[in-house]
Amino acid sequence: MQTYGYARVSSTDQNEHRQLLALRARNIPEENIFVDKQSGRDFIRPQYAELIVRLREGDLLYVLSIDRLGRNYEEIQEQWRFLTKDIGIDIAVIDMPLLDTRQGKDLMGTFIADLVLQILSFVAQSERESIRRRQAEGIAAAKARGVRFGRPAAPVPKNFDQLIGAWERKSITLPELLEQCDALSESTFFRRLRDIREQR
């Protein structure tokens, strides 16, 4: 039997230190600890995929909490069944002792573990949806305050309006106009043109 640990943070600027401390306290060999820095919305993650290949029947997998495994309700349930039934490993969720498949192998123990798993999976997905909603609300509020997102607008010459007028009168061609705008791309030009016409 091999003992493994899995940790996950949602982005590269988040710290997995607390999870690693909890896993190392279980005396898991360092080479058996896998860490992904990726969203929990699905299970398409490089380190998780490598972990799956290593697991064998009878192995034990530790995770700090169920949301570190994932944040999608249905996929957490599916992966749990795949790991425990298809591969035949045990899983121990450190923050939730009821979710330890080594305990309560009888019908009642299995029922309680399944119930707790469903509740925690639901909570994990609800939290993910709540985070996304708060992000969307924050972006909408920032846009309402005039905050601009994305790359800064490409600079245009001071006589841009005059160049547009000349182009509209067909005094100059579009390539000539773009050349005088420091090789501005066509898509950027038409976007700026649309903005100017809307302001008028």
CSV table of N, CA and C in Angstrom, one decimal, residues 62-129:
chain,number,residue,atom,x,y,z
A,62,TYR,N,-4.8,11.2,0.7
A,62,TYR,CA,-5.1,12.3,1.6
A,62,TYR,C,-5.4,13.6,0.8
A,63,VAL,N,-6.5,14.3,1.2
A,63,VAL,CA,-6.7,15.7,0.7
A,63,VAL,C,-7.1,16.5,2.0
A,64,LEU,N,-6.7,17.7,2.0
A,64,LEU,CA,-7.0,18.5,3.2
A,64,LEU,C,-8.5,18.7,3.3
A,65,SER,N,-9.2,19.1,2.3
A,65,SER,CA,-10.6,19.3,2.3
A,65,SER,C,-11.2,19.0,0.9
A,66,ILE,N,-12.5,18.7,0.9
A,66,ILE,CA,-13.2,18.2,-0.3
A,66,ILE,C,-13.1,19.2,-1.4
A,67,ASP,N,-13.1,20.6,-1.1
A,67,ASP,CA,-13.0,21.6,-2.2
A,67,ASP,C,-11.6,21.6,-2.8
A,68,ARG,N,-10.6,21.0,-2.2
A,68,ARG,CA,-9.3,20.9,-2.8
A,68,ARG,C,-9.3,19.9,-3.9
A,69,LEU,N,-10.2,18.9,-3.7
A,69,LEU,CA,-10.3,17.9,-4.7
A,69,LEU,C,-11.0,18.5,-6.0
A,70,GLY,N,-12.1,19.2,-5.7
A,70,GLY,CA,-12.8,19.9,-6.8
A,70,GLY,C,-13.9,20.8,-6.3
A,71,ARG,N,-14.6,21.5,-7.3
A,71,ARG,CA,-15.7,22.4,-6.9
A,71,ARG,C,-16.9,22.2,-7.8
A,72,ASN,N,-16.9,21.1,-8.5
A,72,ASN,CA,-18.1,20.8,-9.3
A,72,ASN,C,-18.8,19.6,-8.7
A,73,TYR,N,-20.0,19.9,-8.3
A,73,TYR,CA,-20.8,18.9,-7.5
A,73,TYR,C,-20.8,17.5,-8.1
A,74,GLU,N,-21.3,17.4,-9.4
A,74,GLU,CA,-21.4,16.1,-10.1
A,74,GLU,C,-20.0,15.5,-10.3
A,75,GLU,N,-19.0,16.3,-10.6
A,75,GLU,CA,-17.7,15.7,-10.9
A,75,GLU,C,-17.0,15.2,-9.7
A,76,ILE,N,-17.2,15.8,-8.5
A,76,ILE,CA,-16.7,15.4,-7.3
A,76,ILE,C,-17.2,14.0,-7.0
A,77,GLN,N,-18.6,13.9,-7.1
A,77,GLN,CA,-19.2,12.6,-6.8
A,77,GLN,C,-18.7,11.5,-7.8
A,78,GLU,N,-18.5,11.9,-9.1
A,78,GLU,CA,-18.1,10.9,-10.0
A,78,GLU,C,-16.6,10.5,-9.8
A,79,GLN,N,-15.8,11.4,-9.5
A,79,GLN,CA,-14.4,11.1,-9.2
A,79,GLN,C,-14.2,10.3,-7.9
A,80,TRP,N,-15.0,10.6,-6.9
A,80,TRP,CA,-15.0,9.8,-5.6
A,80,TRP,C,-15.3,8.3,-5.9
A,81,ARG,N,-16.4,8.1,-6.7
A,81,ARG,CA,-16.8,6.7,-7.0
A,81,ARG,C,-15.7,6.1,-7.9
A,82,PHE,N,-15.1,6.8,-8.8
A,82,PHE,CA,-14.0,6.3,-9.6
A,82,PHE,C,-12.8,5.8,-8.8
A,83,LEU,N,-12.4,6.7,-7.9
A,83,LEU,CA,-11.3,6.4,-7.0
A,83,LEU,C,-11.5,5.2,-6.1
A,84,THR,N,-12.7,5.3,-5.4
A,84,THR,CA,-12.9,4.3,-4.4
A,84,THR,C,-13.5,3.0,-4.9
A,85,LYS,N,-14.3,3.0,-6.0
A,85,LYS,CA,-14.9,1.8,-6.5
A,85,LYS,C,-14.1,1.2,-7.7
A,86,ASP,N,-13.8,2.0,-8.7
A,86,ASP,CA,-13.1,1.5,-9.9
A,86,ASP,C,-11.6,1.2,-9.6
A,87,ILE,N,-10.9,2.1,-9.0
A,87,ILE,CA,-9.5,1.8,-8.7
A,87,ILE,C,-9.4,1.0,-7.4
A,88,GLY,N,-10.3,1.4,-6.4
A,88,GLY,CA,-10.3,0.6,-5.2
A,88,GLY,C,-9.3,1.2,-4.1
A,89,ILE,N,-9.1,2.5,-4.1
A,89,ILE,CA,-8.3,3.1,-3.1
A,89,ILE,C,-9.2,3.7,-1.9
A,90,ASP,N,-8.5,4.0,-0.8
A,90,ASP,CA,-9.2,4.7,0.3
A,90,ASP,C,-8.9,6.2,0.2
A,91,ILE,N,-9.8,7.0,0.6
A,91,ILE,CA,-9.6,8.5,0.6
A,91,ILE,C,-9.9,9.0,2.1
A,92,ALA,N,-9.0,9.8,2.5
A,92,ALA,CA,-9.1,10.5,3.8
A,92,ALA,C,-9.1,12.0,3.7
A,93,VAL,N,-10.2,12.6,4.0
A,93,VAL,CA,-10.3,14.1,3.9
A,93,VAL,C,-10.0,14.6,5.3
A,94,ILE,N,-8.8,15.2,5.4
A,94,ILE,CA,-8.3,15.6,6.7
A,94,ILE,C,-9.2,16.5,7.6
A,95,ASP,N,-9.8,17.5,6.9
A,95,ASP,CA,-10.7,18.4,7.6
A,95,ASP,C,-12.0,17.8,8.0
A,96,MET,N,-12.4,16.7,7.5
A,96,MET,CA,-13.7,16.1,7.7
A,96,MET,C,-13.5,14.6,8.0
A,97,PRO,N,-13.2,14.2,9.2
A,97,PRO,CA,-13.0,12.8,9.6
A,97,PRO,C,-14.1,11.8,9.1
A,98,LEU,N,-15.3,12.3,9.0
A,98,LEU,CA,-16.4,11.4,8.5
A,98,LEU,C,-16.1,10.9,7.1
A,99,LEU,N,-15.3,11.7,6.3
A,99,LEU,CA,-15.0,11.3,5.0
A,99,LEU,C,-13.7,10.6,5.0
A,100,ASP,N,-13.6,9.4,5.6
A,100,ASP,CA,-12.5,8.6,5.6
A,100,ASP,C,-13.0,7.2,5.3
A,101,THR,N,-12.7,6.7,4.1
A,101,THR,CA,-13.3,5.5,3.6
A,101,THR,C,-12.7,4.3,4.3
A,102,ARG,N,-11.7,4.4,5.2
A,102,ARG,CA,-11.2,3.3,5.9
A,102,ARG,C,-12.1,3.0,7.1
A,103,GLN,N,-12.9,4.0,7.5
A,103,GLN,CA,-13.8,3.9,8.6
A,103,GLN,C,-15.2,3.5,8.1
A,104,GLY,N,-15.9,2.8,9.0
A,104,GLY,CA,-17.3,2.5,8.7
A,104,GLY,C,-17.6,1.9,7.3
A,105,LYS,N,-17.0,0.7,7.1
A,105,LYS,CA,-17.2,0.0,5.8
A,105,LYS,C,-18.6,-0.7,5.7
A,106,ASP,N,-19.3,-0.7,6.9
A,106,ASP,CA,-20.7,-1.3,6.8
A,106,ASP,C,-21.6,-0.4,6.1
A,107,LEU,N,-22.9,-0.8,6.0
A,107,LEU,CA,-23.9,-0.1,5.3
A,107,LEU,C,-24.1,1.3,5.9
A,108,MET,N,-24.2,1.4,7.2
A,108,MET,CA,-24.5,2.7,7.9
A,108,MET,C,-23.3,3.7,7.6
A,109,GLY,N,-22.1,3.1,7.8
A,109,GLY,CA,-20.9,4.0,7.6
A,109,GLY,C,-20.9,4.5,6.2
A,110,THR,N,-21.2,3.6,5.2
A,110,THR,CA,-21.1,4.1,3.8
A,110,THR,C,-22.2,5.1,3.5
A,111,PHE,N,-23.4,4.9,4.1
A,111,PHE,CA,-24.5,5.8,3.9
A,111,PHE,C,-24.1,7.2,4.5
A,112,ILE,N,-23.6,7.3,5.7
A,112,ILE,CA,-23.2,8.5,6.3
A,112,ILE,C,-22.1,9.2,5.5
A,113,ALA,N,-21.1,8.5,5.0
A,113,ALA,CA,-20.0,9.1,4.2
A,113,ALA,C,-20.6,9.6,2.9
A,114,ASP,N,-21.5,8.9,2.3
A,114,ASP,CA,-22.1,9.3,1.0
A,114,ASP,C,-22.9,10.6,1.2
A,115,LEU,N,-23.6,10.7,2.3
A,115,LEU,CA,-24.4,11.8,2.6
A,115,LEU,C,-23.5,13.1,2.9
A,116,VAL,N,-22.5,12.9,3.7
A,116,VAL,CA,-21.6,14.0,4.0
A,116,VAL,C,-20.9,14.5,2.7
A,117,LEU,N,-20.5,13.5,1.8
A,117,LEU,CA,-19.9,13.9,0.6
A,117,LEU,C,-20.8,14.7,-0.3
A,118,GLN,N,-22.0,14.3,-0.4
A,118,GLN,CA,-23.0,15.1,-1.2
A,118,GLN,C,-23.2,16.5,-0.7
A,119,ILE,N,-23.3,16.6,0.7
A,119,ILE,CA,-23.4,17.9,1.3
A,119,ILE,C,-22.2,18.8,1.0
A,120,LEU,N,-21.0,18.3,1.2
A,120,LEU,CA,-19.8,19.0,1.1
A,120,LEU,C,-19.6,19.4,-0.4
A,121,SER,N,-19.9,18.5,-1.3
A,121,SER,CA,-19.8,18.7,-2.8
A,121,SER,C,-20.7,19.9,-3.2
A,122,PHE,N,-21.9,19.8,-2.6
A,122,PHE,CA,-22.9,20.9,-2.9
A,122,PHE,C,-22.3,22.3,-2.4
A,123,VAL,N,-21.8,22.3,-1.2
A,123,VAL,CA,-21.2,23.5,-0.6
A,123,VAL,C,-20.1,24.0,-1.5
A,124,ALA,N,-19.2,23.1,-1.9
A,124,ALA,CA,-18.0,23.5,-2.7
A,124,ALA,C,-18.5,24.1,-4.0
A,125,GLN,N,-19.4,23.6,-4.7
A,125,GLN,CA,-19.9,24.2,-6.0
A,125,GLN,C,-20.6,25.5,-5.7
A,126,SER,N,-21.4,25.5,-4.6
A,126,SER,CA,-22.1,26.8,-4.3
A,126,SER,C,-21.1,27.9,-4.0
A,127,GLU,N,-20.0,27.6,-3.3
A,127,GLU,CA,-19.0,28.6,-3.0
A,127,GLU,C,-18.4,29.1,-4.3
A,128,ARG,N,-18.1,28.1,-5.2
A,128,ARG,CA,-17.5,28.5,-6.5
A,128,ARG,C,-18.4,29.4,-7.3
A,129,GLU,N,-19.7,29.1,-7.3
A,129,GLU,CA,-20.7,30.0,-8.1
A,129,GLU,C,-20.8,31.3,-7.4
